[in-house]
mmCIF file of N, CA, C and O and ligand atoms in Angstrom:
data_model
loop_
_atom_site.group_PDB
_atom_site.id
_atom_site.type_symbol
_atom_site.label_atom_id
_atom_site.label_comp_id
_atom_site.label_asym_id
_atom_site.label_seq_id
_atom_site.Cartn_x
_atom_site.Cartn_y
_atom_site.Cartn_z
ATOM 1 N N UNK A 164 17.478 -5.380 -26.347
ATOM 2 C CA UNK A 164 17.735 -5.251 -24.905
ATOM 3 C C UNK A 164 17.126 -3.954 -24.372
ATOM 4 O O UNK A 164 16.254 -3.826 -23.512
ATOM 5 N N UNK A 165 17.628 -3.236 -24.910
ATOM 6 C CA UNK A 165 17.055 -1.659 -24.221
ATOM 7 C C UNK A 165 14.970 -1.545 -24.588
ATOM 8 O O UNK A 165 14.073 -0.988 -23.955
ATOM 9 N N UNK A 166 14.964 -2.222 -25.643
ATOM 10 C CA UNK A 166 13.014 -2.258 -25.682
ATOM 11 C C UNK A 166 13.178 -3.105 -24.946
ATOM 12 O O UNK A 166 13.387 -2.483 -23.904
ATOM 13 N N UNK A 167 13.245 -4.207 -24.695
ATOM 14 C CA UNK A 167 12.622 -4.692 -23.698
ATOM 15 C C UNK A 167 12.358 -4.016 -22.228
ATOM 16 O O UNK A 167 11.276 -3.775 -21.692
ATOM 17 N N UNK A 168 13.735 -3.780 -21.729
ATOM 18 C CA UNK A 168 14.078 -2.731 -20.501
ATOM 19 C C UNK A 168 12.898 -1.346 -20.380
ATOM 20 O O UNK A 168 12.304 -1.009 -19.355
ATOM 21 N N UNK A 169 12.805 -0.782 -21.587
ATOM 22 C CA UNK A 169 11.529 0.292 -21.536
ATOM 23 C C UNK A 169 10.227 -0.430 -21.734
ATOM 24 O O UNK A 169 9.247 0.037 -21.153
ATOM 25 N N UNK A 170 10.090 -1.428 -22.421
ATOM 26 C CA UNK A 170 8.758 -2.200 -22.339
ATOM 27 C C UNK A 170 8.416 -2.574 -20.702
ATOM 28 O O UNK A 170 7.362 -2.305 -20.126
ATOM 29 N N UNK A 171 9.416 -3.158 -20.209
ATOM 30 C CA UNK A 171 9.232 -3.336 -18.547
ATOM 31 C C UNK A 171 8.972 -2.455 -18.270
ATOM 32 O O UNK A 171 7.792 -2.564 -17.935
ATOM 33 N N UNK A 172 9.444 -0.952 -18.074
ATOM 34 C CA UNK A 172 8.914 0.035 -17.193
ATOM 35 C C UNK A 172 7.692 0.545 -17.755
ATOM 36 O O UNK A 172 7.167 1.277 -16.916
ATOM 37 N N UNK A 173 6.960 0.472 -18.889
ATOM 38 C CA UNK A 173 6.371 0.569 -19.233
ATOM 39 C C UNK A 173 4.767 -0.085 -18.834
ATOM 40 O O UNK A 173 3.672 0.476 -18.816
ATOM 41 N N UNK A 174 5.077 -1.201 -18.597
ATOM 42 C CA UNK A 174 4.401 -2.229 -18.126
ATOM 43 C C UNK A 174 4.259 -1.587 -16.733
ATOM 44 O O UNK A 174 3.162 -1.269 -16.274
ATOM 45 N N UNK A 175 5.350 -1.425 -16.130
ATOM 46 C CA UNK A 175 5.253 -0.879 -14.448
ATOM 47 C C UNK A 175 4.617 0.412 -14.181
ATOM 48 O O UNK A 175 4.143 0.738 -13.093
ATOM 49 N N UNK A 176 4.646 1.347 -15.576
ATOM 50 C CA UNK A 176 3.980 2.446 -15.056
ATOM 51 C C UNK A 176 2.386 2.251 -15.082
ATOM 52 O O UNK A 176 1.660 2.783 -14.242
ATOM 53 N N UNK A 177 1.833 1.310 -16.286
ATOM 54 C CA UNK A 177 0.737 1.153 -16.589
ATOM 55 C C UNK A 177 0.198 0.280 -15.263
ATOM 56 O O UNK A 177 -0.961 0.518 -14.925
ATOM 57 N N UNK A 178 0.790 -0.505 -14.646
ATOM 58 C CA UNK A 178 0.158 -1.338 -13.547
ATOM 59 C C UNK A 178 0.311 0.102 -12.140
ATOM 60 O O UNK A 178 -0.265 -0.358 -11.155
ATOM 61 N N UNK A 179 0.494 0.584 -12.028
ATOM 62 C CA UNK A 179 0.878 1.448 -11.031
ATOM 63 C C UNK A 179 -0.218 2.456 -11.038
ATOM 64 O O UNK A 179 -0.685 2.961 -10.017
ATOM 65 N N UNK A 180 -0.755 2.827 -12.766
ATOM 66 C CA UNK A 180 -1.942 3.159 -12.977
ATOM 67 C C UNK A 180 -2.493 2.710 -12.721
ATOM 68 O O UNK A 180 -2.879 2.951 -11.578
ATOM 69 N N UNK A 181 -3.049 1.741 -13.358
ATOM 70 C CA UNK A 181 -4.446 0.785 -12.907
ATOM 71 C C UNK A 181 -4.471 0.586 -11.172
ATOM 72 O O UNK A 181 -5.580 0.841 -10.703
ATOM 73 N N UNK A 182 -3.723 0.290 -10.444
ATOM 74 C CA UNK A 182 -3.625 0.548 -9.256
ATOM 75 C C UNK A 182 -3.854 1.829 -8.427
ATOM 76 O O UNK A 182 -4.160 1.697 -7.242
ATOM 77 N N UNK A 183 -3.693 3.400 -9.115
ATOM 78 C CA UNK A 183 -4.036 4.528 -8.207
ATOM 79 C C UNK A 183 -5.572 4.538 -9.134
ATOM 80 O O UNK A 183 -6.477 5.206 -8.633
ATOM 81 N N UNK A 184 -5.874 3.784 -10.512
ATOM 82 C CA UNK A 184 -7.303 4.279 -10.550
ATOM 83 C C UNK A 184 -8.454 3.592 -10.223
ATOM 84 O O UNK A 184 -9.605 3.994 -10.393
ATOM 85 N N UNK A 185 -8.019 2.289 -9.634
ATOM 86 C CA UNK A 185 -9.051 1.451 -8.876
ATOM 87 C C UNK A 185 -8.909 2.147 -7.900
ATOM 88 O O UNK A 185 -10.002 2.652 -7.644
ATOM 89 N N UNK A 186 -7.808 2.603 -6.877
ATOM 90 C CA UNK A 186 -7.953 3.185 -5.632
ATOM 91 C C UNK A 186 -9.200 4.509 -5.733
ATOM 92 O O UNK A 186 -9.989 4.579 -4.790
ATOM 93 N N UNK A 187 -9.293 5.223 -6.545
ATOM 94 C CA UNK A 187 -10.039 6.453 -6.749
ATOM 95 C C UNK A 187 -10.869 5.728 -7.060
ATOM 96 O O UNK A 187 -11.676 5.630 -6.135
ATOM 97 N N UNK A 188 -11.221 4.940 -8.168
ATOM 98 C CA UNK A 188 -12.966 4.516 -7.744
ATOM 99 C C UNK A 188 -13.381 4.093 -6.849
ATOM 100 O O UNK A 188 -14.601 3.927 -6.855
ATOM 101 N N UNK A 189 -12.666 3.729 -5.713
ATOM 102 C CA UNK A 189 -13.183 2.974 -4.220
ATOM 103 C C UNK A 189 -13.897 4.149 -3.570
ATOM 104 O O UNK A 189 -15.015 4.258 -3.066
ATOM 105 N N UNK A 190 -12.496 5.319 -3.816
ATOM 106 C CA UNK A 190 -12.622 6.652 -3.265
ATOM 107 C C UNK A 190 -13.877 7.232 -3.337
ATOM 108 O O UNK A 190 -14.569 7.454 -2.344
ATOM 109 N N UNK A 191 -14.242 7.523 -4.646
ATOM 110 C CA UNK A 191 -15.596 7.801 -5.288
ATOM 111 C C UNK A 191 -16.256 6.537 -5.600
ATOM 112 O O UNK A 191 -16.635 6.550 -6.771
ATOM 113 N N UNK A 192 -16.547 5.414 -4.974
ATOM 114 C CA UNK A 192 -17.620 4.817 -5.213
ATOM 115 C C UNK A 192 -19.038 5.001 -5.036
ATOM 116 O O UNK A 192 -19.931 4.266 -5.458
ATOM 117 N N UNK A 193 -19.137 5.958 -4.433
ATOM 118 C CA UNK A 193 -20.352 6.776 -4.315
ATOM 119 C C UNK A 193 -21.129 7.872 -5.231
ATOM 120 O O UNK A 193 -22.230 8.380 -5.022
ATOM 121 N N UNK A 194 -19.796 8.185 -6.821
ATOM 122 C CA UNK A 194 -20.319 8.957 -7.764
ATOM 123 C C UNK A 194 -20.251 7.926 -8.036
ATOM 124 O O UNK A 194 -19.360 7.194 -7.605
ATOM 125 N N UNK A 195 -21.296 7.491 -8.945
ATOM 126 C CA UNK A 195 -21.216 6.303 -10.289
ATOM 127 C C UNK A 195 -20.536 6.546 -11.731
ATOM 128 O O UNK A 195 -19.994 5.705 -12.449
ATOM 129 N N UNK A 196 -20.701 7.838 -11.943
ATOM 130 C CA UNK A 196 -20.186 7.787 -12.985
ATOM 131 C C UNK A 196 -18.310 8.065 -13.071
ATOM 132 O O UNK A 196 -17.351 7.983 -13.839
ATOM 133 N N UNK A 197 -18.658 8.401 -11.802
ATOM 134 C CA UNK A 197 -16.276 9.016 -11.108
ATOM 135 C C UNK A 197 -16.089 7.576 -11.298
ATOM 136 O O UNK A 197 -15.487 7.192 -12.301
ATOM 137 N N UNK A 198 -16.629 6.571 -10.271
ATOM 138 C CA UNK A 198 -15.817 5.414 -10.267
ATOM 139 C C UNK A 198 -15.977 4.408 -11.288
ATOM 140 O O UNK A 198 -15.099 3.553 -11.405
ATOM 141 N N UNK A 199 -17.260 4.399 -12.244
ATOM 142 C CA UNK A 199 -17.359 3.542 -12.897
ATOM 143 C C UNK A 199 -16.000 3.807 -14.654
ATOM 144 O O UNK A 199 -15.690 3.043 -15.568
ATOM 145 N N UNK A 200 -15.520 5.552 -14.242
ATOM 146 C CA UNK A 200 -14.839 5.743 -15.382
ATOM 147 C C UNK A 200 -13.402 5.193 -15.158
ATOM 148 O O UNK A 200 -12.591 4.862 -16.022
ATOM 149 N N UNK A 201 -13.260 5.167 -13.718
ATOM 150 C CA UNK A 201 -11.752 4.763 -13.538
ATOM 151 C C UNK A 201 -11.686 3.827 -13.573
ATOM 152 O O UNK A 201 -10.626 3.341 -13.968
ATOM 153 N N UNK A 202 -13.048 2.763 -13.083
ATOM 154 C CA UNK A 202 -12.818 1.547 -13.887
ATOM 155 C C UNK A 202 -12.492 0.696 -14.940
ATOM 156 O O UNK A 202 -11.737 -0.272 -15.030
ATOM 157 N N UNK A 203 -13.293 1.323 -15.781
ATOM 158 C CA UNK A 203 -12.918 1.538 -17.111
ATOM 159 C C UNK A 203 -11.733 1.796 -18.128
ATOM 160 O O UNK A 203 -11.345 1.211 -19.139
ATOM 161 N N UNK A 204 -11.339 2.877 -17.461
ATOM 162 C CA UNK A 204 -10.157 3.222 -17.841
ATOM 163 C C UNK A 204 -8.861 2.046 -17.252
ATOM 164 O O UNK A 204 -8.213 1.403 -18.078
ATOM 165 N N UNK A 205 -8.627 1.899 -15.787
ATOM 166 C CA UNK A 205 -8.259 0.835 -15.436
ATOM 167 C C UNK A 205 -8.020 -0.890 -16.292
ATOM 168 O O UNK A 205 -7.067 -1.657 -16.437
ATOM 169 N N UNK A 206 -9.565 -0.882 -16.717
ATOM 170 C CA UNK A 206 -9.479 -1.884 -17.511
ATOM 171 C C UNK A 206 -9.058 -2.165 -18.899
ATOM 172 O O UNK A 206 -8.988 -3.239 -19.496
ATOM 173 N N UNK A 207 -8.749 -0.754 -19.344
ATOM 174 C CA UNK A 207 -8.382 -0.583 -20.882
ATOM 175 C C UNK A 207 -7.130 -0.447 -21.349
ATOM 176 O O UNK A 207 -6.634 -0.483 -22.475
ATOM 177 N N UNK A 208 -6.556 -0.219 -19.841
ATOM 178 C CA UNK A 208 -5.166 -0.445 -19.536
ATOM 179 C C UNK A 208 -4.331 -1.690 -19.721
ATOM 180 O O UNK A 208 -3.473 -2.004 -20.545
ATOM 181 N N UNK A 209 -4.943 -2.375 -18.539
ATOM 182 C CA UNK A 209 -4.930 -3.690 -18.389
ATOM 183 C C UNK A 209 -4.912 -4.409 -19.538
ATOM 184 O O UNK A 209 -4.017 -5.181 -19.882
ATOM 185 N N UNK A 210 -6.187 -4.079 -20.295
ATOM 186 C CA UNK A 210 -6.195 -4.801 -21.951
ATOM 187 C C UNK A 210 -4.717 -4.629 -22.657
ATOM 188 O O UNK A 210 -3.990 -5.473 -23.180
ATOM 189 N N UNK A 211 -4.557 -3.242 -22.475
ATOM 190 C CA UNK A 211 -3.775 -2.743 -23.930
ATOM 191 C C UNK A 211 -2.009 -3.579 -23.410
ATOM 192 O O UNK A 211 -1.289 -4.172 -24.213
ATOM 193 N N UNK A 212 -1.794 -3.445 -22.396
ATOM 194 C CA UNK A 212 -0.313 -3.957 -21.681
ATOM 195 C C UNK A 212 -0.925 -5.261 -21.094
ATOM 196 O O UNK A 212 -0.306 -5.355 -20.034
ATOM 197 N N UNK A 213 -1.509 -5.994 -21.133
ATOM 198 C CA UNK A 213 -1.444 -7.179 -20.734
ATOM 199 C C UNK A 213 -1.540 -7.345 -19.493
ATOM 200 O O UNK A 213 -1.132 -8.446 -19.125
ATOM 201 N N UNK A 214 -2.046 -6.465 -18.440
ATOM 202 C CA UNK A 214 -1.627 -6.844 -17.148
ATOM 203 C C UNK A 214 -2.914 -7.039 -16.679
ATOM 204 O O UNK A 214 -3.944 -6.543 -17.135
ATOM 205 N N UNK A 215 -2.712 -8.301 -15.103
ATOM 206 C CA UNK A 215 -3.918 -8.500 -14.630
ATOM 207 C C UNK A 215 -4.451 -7.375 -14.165
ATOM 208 O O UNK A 215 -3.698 -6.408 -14.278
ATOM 209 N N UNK A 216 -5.612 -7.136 -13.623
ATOM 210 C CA UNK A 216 -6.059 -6.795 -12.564
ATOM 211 C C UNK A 216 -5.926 -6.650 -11.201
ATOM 212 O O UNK A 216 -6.891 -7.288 -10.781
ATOM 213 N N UNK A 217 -5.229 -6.133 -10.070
ATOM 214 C CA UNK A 217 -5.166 -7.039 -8.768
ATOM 215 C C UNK A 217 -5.967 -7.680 -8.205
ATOM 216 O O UNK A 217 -6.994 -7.139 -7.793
ATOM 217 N N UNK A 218 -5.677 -9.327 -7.982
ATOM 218 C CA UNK A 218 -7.079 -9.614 -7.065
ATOM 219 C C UNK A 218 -7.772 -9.373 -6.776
ATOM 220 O O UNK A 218 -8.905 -9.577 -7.211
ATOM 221 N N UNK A 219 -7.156 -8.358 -5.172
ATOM 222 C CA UNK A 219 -8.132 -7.756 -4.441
ATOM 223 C C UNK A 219 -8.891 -6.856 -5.143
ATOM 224 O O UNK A 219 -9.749 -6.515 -4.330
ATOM 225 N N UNK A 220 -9.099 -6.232 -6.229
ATOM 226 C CA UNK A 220 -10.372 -5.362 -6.761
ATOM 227 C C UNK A 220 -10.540 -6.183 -7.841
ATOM 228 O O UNK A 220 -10.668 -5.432 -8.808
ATOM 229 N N UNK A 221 -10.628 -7.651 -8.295
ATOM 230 C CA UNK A 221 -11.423 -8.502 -9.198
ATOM 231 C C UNK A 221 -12.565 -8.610 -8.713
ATOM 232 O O UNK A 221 -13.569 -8.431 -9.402
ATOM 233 N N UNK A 222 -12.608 -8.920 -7.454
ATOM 234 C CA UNK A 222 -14.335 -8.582 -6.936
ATOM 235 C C UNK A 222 -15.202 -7.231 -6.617
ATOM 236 O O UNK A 222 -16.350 -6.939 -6.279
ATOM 237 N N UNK A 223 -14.452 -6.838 -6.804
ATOM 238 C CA UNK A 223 -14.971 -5.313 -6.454
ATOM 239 C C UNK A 223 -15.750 -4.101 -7.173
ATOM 240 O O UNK A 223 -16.305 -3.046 -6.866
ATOM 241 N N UNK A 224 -15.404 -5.039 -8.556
ATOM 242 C CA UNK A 224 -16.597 -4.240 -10.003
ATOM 243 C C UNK A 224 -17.419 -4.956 -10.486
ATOM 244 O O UNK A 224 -17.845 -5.979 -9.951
ATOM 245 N N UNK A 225 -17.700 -4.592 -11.386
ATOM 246 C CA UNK A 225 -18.894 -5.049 -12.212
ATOM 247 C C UNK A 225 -18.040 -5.415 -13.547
ATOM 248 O O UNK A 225 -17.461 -4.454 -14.053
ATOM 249 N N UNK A 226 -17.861 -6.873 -14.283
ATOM 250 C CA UNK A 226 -16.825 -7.331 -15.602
ATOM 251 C C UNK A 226 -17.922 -6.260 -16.201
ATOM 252 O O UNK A 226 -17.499 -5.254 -16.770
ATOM 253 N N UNK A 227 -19.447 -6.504 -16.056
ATOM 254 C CA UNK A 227 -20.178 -5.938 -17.662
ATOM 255 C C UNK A 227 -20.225 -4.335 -17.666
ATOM 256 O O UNK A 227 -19.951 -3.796 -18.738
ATOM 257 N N UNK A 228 -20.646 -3.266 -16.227
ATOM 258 C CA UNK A 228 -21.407 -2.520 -16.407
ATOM 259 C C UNK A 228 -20.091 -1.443 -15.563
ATOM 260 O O UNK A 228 -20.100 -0.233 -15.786
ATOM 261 N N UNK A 229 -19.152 -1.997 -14.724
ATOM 262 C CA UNK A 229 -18.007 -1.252 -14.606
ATOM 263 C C UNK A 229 -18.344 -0.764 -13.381
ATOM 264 O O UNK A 229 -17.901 0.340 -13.063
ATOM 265 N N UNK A 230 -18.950 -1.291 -12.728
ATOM 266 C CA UNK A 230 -20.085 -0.335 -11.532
ATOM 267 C C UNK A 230 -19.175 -1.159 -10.383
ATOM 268 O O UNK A 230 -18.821 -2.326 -10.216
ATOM 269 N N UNK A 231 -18.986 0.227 -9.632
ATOM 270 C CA UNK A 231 -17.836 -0.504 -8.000
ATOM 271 C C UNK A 231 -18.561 -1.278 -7.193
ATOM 272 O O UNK A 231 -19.662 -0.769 -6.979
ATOM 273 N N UNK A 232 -18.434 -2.071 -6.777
ATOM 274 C CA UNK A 232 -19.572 -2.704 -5.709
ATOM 275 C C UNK A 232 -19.636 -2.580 -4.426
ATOM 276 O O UNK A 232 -18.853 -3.167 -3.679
ATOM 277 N N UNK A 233 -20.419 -1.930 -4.083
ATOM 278 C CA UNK A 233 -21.124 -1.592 -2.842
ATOM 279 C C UNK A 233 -22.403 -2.363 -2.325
ATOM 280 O O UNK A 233 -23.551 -2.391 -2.769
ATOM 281 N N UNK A 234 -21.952 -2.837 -1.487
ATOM 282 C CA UNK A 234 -22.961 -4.520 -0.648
ATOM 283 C C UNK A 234 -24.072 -3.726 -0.558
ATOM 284 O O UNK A 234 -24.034 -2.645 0.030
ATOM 285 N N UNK A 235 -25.303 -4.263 -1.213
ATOM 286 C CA UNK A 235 -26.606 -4.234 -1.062
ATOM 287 C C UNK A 235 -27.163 -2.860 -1.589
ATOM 288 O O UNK A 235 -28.353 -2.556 -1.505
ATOM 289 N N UNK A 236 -26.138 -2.014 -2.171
ATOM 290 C CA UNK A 236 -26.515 -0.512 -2.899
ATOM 291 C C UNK A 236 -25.872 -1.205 -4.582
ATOM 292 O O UNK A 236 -26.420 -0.536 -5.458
ATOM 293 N N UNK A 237 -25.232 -1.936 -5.018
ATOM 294 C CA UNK A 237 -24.923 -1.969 -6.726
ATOM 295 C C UNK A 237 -24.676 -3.478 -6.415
ATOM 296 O O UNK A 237 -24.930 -4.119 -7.435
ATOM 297 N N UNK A 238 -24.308 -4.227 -5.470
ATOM 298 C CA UNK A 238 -24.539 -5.856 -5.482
ATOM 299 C C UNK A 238 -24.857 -6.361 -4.551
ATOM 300 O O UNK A 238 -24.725 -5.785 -3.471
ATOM 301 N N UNK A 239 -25.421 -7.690 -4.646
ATOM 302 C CA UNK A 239 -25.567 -8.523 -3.895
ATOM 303 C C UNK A 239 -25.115 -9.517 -3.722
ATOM 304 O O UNK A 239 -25.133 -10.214 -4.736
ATOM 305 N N UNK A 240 -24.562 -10.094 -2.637
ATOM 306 C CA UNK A 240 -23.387 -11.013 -2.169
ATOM 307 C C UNK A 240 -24.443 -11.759 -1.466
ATOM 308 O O UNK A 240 -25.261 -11.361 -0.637
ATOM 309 N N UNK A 241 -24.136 -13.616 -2.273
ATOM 310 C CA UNK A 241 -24.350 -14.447 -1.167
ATOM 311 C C UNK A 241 -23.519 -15.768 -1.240
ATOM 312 O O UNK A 241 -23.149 -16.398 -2.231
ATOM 313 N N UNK A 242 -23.366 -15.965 -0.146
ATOM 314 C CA UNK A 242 -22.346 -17.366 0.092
ATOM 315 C C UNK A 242 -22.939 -18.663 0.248
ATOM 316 O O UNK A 242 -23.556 -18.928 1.279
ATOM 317 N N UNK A 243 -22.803 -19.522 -0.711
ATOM 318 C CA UNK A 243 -23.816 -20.608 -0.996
ATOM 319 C C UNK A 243 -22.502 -21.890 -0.468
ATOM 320 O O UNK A 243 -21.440 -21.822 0.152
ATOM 321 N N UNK A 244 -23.300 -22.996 -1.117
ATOM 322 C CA UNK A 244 -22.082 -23.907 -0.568
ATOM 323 C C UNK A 244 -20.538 -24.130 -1.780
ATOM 324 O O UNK A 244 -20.345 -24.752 -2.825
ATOM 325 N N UNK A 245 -19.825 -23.345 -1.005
ATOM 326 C CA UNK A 245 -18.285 -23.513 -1.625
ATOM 327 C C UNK A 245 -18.448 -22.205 -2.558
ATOM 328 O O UNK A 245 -17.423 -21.803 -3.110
ATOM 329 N N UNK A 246 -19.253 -21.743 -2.704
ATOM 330 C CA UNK A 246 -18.944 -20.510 -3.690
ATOM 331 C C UNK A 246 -19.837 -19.290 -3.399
ATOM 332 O O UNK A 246 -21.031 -19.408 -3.125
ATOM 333 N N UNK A 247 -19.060 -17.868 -3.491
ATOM 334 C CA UNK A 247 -19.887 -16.625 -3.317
ATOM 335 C C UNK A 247 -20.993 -16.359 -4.711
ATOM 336 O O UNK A 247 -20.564 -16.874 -5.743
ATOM 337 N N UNK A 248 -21.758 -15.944 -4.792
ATOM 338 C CA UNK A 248 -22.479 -14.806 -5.700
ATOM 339 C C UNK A 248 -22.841 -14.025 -5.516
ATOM 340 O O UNK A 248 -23.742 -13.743 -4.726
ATOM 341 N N UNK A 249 -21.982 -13.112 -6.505
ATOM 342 C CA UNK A 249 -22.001 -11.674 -6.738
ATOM 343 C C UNK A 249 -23.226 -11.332 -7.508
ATOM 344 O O UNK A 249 -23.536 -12.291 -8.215
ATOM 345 N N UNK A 250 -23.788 -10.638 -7.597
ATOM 346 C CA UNK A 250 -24.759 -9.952 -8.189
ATOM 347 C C UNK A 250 -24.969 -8.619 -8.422
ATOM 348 O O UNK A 250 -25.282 -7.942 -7.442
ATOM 349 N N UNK A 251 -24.838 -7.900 -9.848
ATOM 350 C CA UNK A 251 -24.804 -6.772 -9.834
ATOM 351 C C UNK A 251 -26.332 -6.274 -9.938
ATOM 352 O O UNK A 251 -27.254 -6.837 -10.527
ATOM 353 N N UNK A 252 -26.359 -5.026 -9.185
ATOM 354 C CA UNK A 252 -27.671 -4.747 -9.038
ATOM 355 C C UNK A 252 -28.023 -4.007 -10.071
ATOM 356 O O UNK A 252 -29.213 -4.137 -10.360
ATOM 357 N N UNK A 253 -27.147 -2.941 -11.040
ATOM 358 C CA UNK A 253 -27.096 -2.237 -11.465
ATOM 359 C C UNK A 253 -27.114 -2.687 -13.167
ATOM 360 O O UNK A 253 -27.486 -1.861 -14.000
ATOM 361 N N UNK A 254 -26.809 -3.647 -13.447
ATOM 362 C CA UNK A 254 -27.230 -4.662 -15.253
ATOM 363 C C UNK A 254 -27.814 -6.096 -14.981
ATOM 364 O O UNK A 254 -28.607 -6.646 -15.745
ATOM 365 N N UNK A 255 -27.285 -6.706 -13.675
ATOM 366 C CA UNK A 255 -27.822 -7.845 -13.259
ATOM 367 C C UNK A 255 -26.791 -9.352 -13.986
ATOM 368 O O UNK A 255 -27.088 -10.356 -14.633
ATOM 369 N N UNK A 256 -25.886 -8.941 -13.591
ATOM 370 C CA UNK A 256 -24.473 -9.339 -14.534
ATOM 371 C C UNK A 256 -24.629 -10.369 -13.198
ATOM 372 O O UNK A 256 -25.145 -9.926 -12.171
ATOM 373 N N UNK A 257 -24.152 -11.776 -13.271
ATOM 374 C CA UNK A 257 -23.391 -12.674 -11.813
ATOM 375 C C UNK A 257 -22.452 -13.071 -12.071
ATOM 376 O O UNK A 257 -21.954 -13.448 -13.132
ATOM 377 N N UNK A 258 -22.141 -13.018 -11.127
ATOM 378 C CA UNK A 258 -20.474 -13.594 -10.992
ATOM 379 C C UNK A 258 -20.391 -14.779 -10.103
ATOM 380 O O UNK A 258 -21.029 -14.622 -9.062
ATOM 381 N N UNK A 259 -20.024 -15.471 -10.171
ATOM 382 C CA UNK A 259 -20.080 -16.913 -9.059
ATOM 383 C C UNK A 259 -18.494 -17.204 -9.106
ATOM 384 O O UNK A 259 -17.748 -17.324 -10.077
ATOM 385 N N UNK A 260 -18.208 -17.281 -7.571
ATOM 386 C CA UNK A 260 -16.809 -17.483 -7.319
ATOM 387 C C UNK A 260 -16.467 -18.580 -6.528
ATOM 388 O O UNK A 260 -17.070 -18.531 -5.456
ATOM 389 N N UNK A 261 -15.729 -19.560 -6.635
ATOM 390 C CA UNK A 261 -15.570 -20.897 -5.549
ATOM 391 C C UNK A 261 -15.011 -20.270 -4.078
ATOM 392 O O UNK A 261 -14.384 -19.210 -4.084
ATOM 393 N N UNK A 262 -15.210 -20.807 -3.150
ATOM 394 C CA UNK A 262 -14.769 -20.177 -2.232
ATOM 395 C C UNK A 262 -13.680 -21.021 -1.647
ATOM 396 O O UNK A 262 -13.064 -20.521 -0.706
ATOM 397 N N UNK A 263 -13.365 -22.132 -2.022
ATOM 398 C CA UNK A 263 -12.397 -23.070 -1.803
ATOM 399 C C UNK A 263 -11.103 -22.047 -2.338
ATOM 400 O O UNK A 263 -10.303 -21.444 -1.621
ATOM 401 N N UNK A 264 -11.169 -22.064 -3.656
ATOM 402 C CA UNK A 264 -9.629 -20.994 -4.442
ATOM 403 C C UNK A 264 -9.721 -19.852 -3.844
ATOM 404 O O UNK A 264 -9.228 -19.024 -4.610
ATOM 405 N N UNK A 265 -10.235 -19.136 -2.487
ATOM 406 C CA UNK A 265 -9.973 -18.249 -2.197
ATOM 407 C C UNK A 265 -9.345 -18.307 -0.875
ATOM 408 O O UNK A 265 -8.392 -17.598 -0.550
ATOM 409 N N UNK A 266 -9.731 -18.901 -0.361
ATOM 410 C CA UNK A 266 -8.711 -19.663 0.905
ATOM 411 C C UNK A 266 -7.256 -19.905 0.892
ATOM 412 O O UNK A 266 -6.350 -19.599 1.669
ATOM 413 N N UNK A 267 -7.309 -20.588 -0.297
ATOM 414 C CA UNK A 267 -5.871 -21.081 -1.073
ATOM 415 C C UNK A 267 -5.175 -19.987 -1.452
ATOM 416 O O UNK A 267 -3.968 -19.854 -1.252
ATOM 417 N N UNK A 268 -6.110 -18.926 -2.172
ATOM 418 C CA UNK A 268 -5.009 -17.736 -2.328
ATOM 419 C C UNK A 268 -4.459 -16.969 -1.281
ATOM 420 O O UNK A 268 -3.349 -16.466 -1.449
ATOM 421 N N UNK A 269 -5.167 -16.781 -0.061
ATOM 422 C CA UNK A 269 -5.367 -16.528 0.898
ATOM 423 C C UNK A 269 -4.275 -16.776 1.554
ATOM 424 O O UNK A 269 -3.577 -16.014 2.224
ATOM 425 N N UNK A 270 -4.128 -18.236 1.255
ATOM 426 C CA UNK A 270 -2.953 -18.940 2.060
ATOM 427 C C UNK A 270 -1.176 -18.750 1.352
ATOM 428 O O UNK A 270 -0.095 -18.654 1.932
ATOM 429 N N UNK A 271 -1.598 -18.760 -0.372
ATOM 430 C CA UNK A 271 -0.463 -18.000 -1.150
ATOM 431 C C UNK A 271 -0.030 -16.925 -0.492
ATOM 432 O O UNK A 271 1.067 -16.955 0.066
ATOM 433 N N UNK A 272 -0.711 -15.982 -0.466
ATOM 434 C CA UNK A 272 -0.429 -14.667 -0.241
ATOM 435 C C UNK A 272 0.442 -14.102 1.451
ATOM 436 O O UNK A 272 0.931 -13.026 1.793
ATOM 437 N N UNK A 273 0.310 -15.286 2.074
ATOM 438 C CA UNK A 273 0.918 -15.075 3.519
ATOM 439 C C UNK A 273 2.291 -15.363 3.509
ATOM 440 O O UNK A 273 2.952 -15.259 4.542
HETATM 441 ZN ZN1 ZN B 213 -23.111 -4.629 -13.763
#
């Protein structure tokens, strides 16, 4: 009972992290190497406790190269039929996203 109870907060402090260190790479998305570390770090988090990512910054990096994305300076965004592609400018990593399940989450989230 009581591990579990500290495993939960545990879990809560680590998501609370990953949450102020995506915020600072947004912050510094303009150093590459500031934001691409908090990414990183962010994500190693995530690994080690199990926790997602938030949504809203699943699009916002790079899965391969960790790089924040900034429209038309580290990716390129285009909206085809029913789905975005992402494109990192910076390894050349894509990401292709339906754009139907984003509506829907869209609509979850209200
Ligand atoms: Zn990349």
């Amino acid at each position: 009972m009581r591990w579990k109870e500290r495993k939960g907060l545990r879990k809560k402090v680590a998501s609370e992290r990953i949450k102020e260190l995506l915020k600072l790479s947004e912050i510094n998305k303009n150093d590459e190497i500031l934001s691409r570390n908090s990414i990183k770090t962010a994500v190693a988090i995530s690994r080690r406790h199990k926790i997602r990512i938030p949504y809203r910054f699943k699009r916002k990096y790079c899965k391969k190269c960790f790089i924040f994305f900034i429209p038309n300076e580290t990716v390129r965004i285009r909206i085809g039929k029913g789905k975005i592609t992402f494109t990192c400018l910076k390894c050349g990593n894509i990401k292709r996203i339906p754009y139907i399940k984003e509506k829907k989450i869209k609509k979850e989230n209200k």
